[in-house]
CSV table of C-alpha atoms in Angstrom, one decimal:
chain,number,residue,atom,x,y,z
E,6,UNK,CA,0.0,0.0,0.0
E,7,UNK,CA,1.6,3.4,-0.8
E,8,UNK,CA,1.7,5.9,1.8
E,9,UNK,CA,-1.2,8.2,2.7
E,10,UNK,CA,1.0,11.2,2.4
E,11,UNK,CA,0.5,10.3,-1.2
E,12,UNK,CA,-1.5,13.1,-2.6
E,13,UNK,CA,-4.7,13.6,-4.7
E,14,UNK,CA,-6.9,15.9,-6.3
E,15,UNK,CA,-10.7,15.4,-5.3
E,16,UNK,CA,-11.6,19.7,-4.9
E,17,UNK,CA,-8.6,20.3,-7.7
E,18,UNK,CA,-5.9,21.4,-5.2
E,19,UNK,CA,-3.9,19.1,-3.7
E,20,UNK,CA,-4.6,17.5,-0.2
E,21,UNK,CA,-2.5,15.3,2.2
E,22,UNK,CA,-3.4,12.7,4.1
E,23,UNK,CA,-1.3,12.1,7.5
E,24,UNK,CA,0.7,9.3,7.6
E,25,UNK,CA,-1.0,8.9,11.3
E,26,UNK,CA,-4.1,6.6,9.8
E,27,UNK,CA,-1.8,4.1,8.2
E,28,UNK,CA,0.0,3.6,11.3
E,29,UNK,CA,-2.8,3.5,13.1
E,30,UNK,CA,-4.5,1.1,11.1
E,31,UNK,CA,-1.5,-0.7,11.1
E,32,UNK,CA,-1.6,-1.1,14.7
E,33,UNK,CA,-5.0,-2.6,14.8
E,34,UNK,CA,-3.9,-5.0,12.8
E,35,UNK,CA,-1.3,-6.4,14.6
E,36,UNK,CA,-3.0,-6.2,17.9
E,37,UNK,CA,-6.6,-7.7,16.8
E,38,UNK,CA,-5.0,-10.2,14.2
E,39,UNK,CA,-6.6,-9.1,11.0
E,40,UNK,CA,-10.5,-8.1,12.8
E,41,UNK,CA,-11.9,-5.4,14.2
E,42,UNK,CA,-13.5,-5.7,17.6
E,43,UNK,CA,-16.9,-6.2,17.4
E,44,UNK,CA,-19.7,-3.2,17.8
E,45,UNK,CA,-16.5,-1.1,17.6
E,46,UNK,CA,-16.8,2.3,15.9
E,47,UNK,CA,-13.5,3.9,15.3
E,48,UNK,CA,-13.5,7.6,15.0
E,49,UNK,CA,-10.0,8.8,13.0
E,50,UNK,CA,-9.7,12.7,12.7
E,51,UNK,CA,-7.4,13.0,9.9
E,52,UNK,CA,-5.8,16.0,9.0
E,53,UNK,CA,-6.4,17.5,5.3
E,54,UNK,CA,-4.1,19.8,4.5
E,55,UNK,CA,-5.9,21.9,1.4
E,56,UNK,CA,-5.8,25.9,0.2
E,57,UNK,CA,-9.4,25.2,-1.1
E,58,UNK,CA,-11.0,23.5,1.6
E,59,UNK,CA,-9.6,23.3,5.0
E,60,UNK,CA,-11.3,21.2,7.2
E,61,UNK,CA,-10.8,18.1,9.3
E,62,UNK,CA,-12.3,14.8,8.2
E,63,UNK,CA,-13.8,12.3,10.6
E,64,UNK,CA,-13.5,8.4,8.8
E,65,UNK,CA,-16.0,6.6,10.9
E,66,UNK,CA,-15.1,3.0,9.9
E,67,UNK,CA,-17.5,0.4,12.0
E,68,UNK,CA,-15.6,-3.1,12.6
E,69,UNK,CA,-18.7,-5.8,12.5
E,70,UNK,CA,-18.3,-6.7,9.5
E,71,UNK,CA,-15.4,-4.9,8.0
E,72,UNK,CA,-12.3,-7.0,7.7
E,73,UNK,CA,-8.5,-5.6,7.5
E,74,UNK,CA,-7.8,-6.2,4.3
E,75,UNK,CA,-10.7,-5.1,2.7
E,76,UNK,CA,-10.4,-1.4,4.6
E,77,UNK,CA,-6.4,-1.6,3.3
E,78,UNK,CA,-7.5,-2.1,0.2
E,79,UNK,CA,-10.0,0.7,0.1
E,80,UNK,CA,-7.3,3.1,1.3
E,81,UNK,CA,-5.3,1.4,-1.7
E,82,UNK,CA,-7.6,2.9,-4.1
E,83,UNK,CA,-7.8,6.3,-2.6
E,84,UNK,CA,-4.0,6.6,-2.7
E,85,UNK,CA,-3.7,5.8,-6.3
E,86,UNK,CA,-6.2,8.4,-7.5
């Protein structure tokens, strides 16, 4: 997965995601072996840096029945936008 400082163009200027959700998602990984706990909502603020539209996004990723790899590989589309 490239890195989420990787940037993109959804408003047409460029934005950054923080390197801060991969890690973190990283770490849930290795400490829940692949699942999210159950009935867990996880609340990420992550930091867009933009001159168009500054603002702070909230992902609200729910873990019933979201596995790892299939939130890794959504990020894996964003980044290659």
């Amino acid at each position: 997965m490239t890195s989420l400082s990787t940037h993109f163009i959804p408003c047409g200027k460029r934005q950054v995601y923080t390197r801060a959700l991969k890690i973190y998602l990283e770490t849930q990984h290795l400490a829940k072996n692949n699942f999210f706990l159950c009935s867990t909502l996880l609340l990420l603020p992550t930091t867009v840096l933009c001159m168009h539209c500054t603002s702070i996004i909230l992902l609200n990723l729910h873990g019933n029945s979201l596995r790892y790899r299939e939130i890794k590989n959504d990020l894996g589309k964003v980044t290659t936008n």
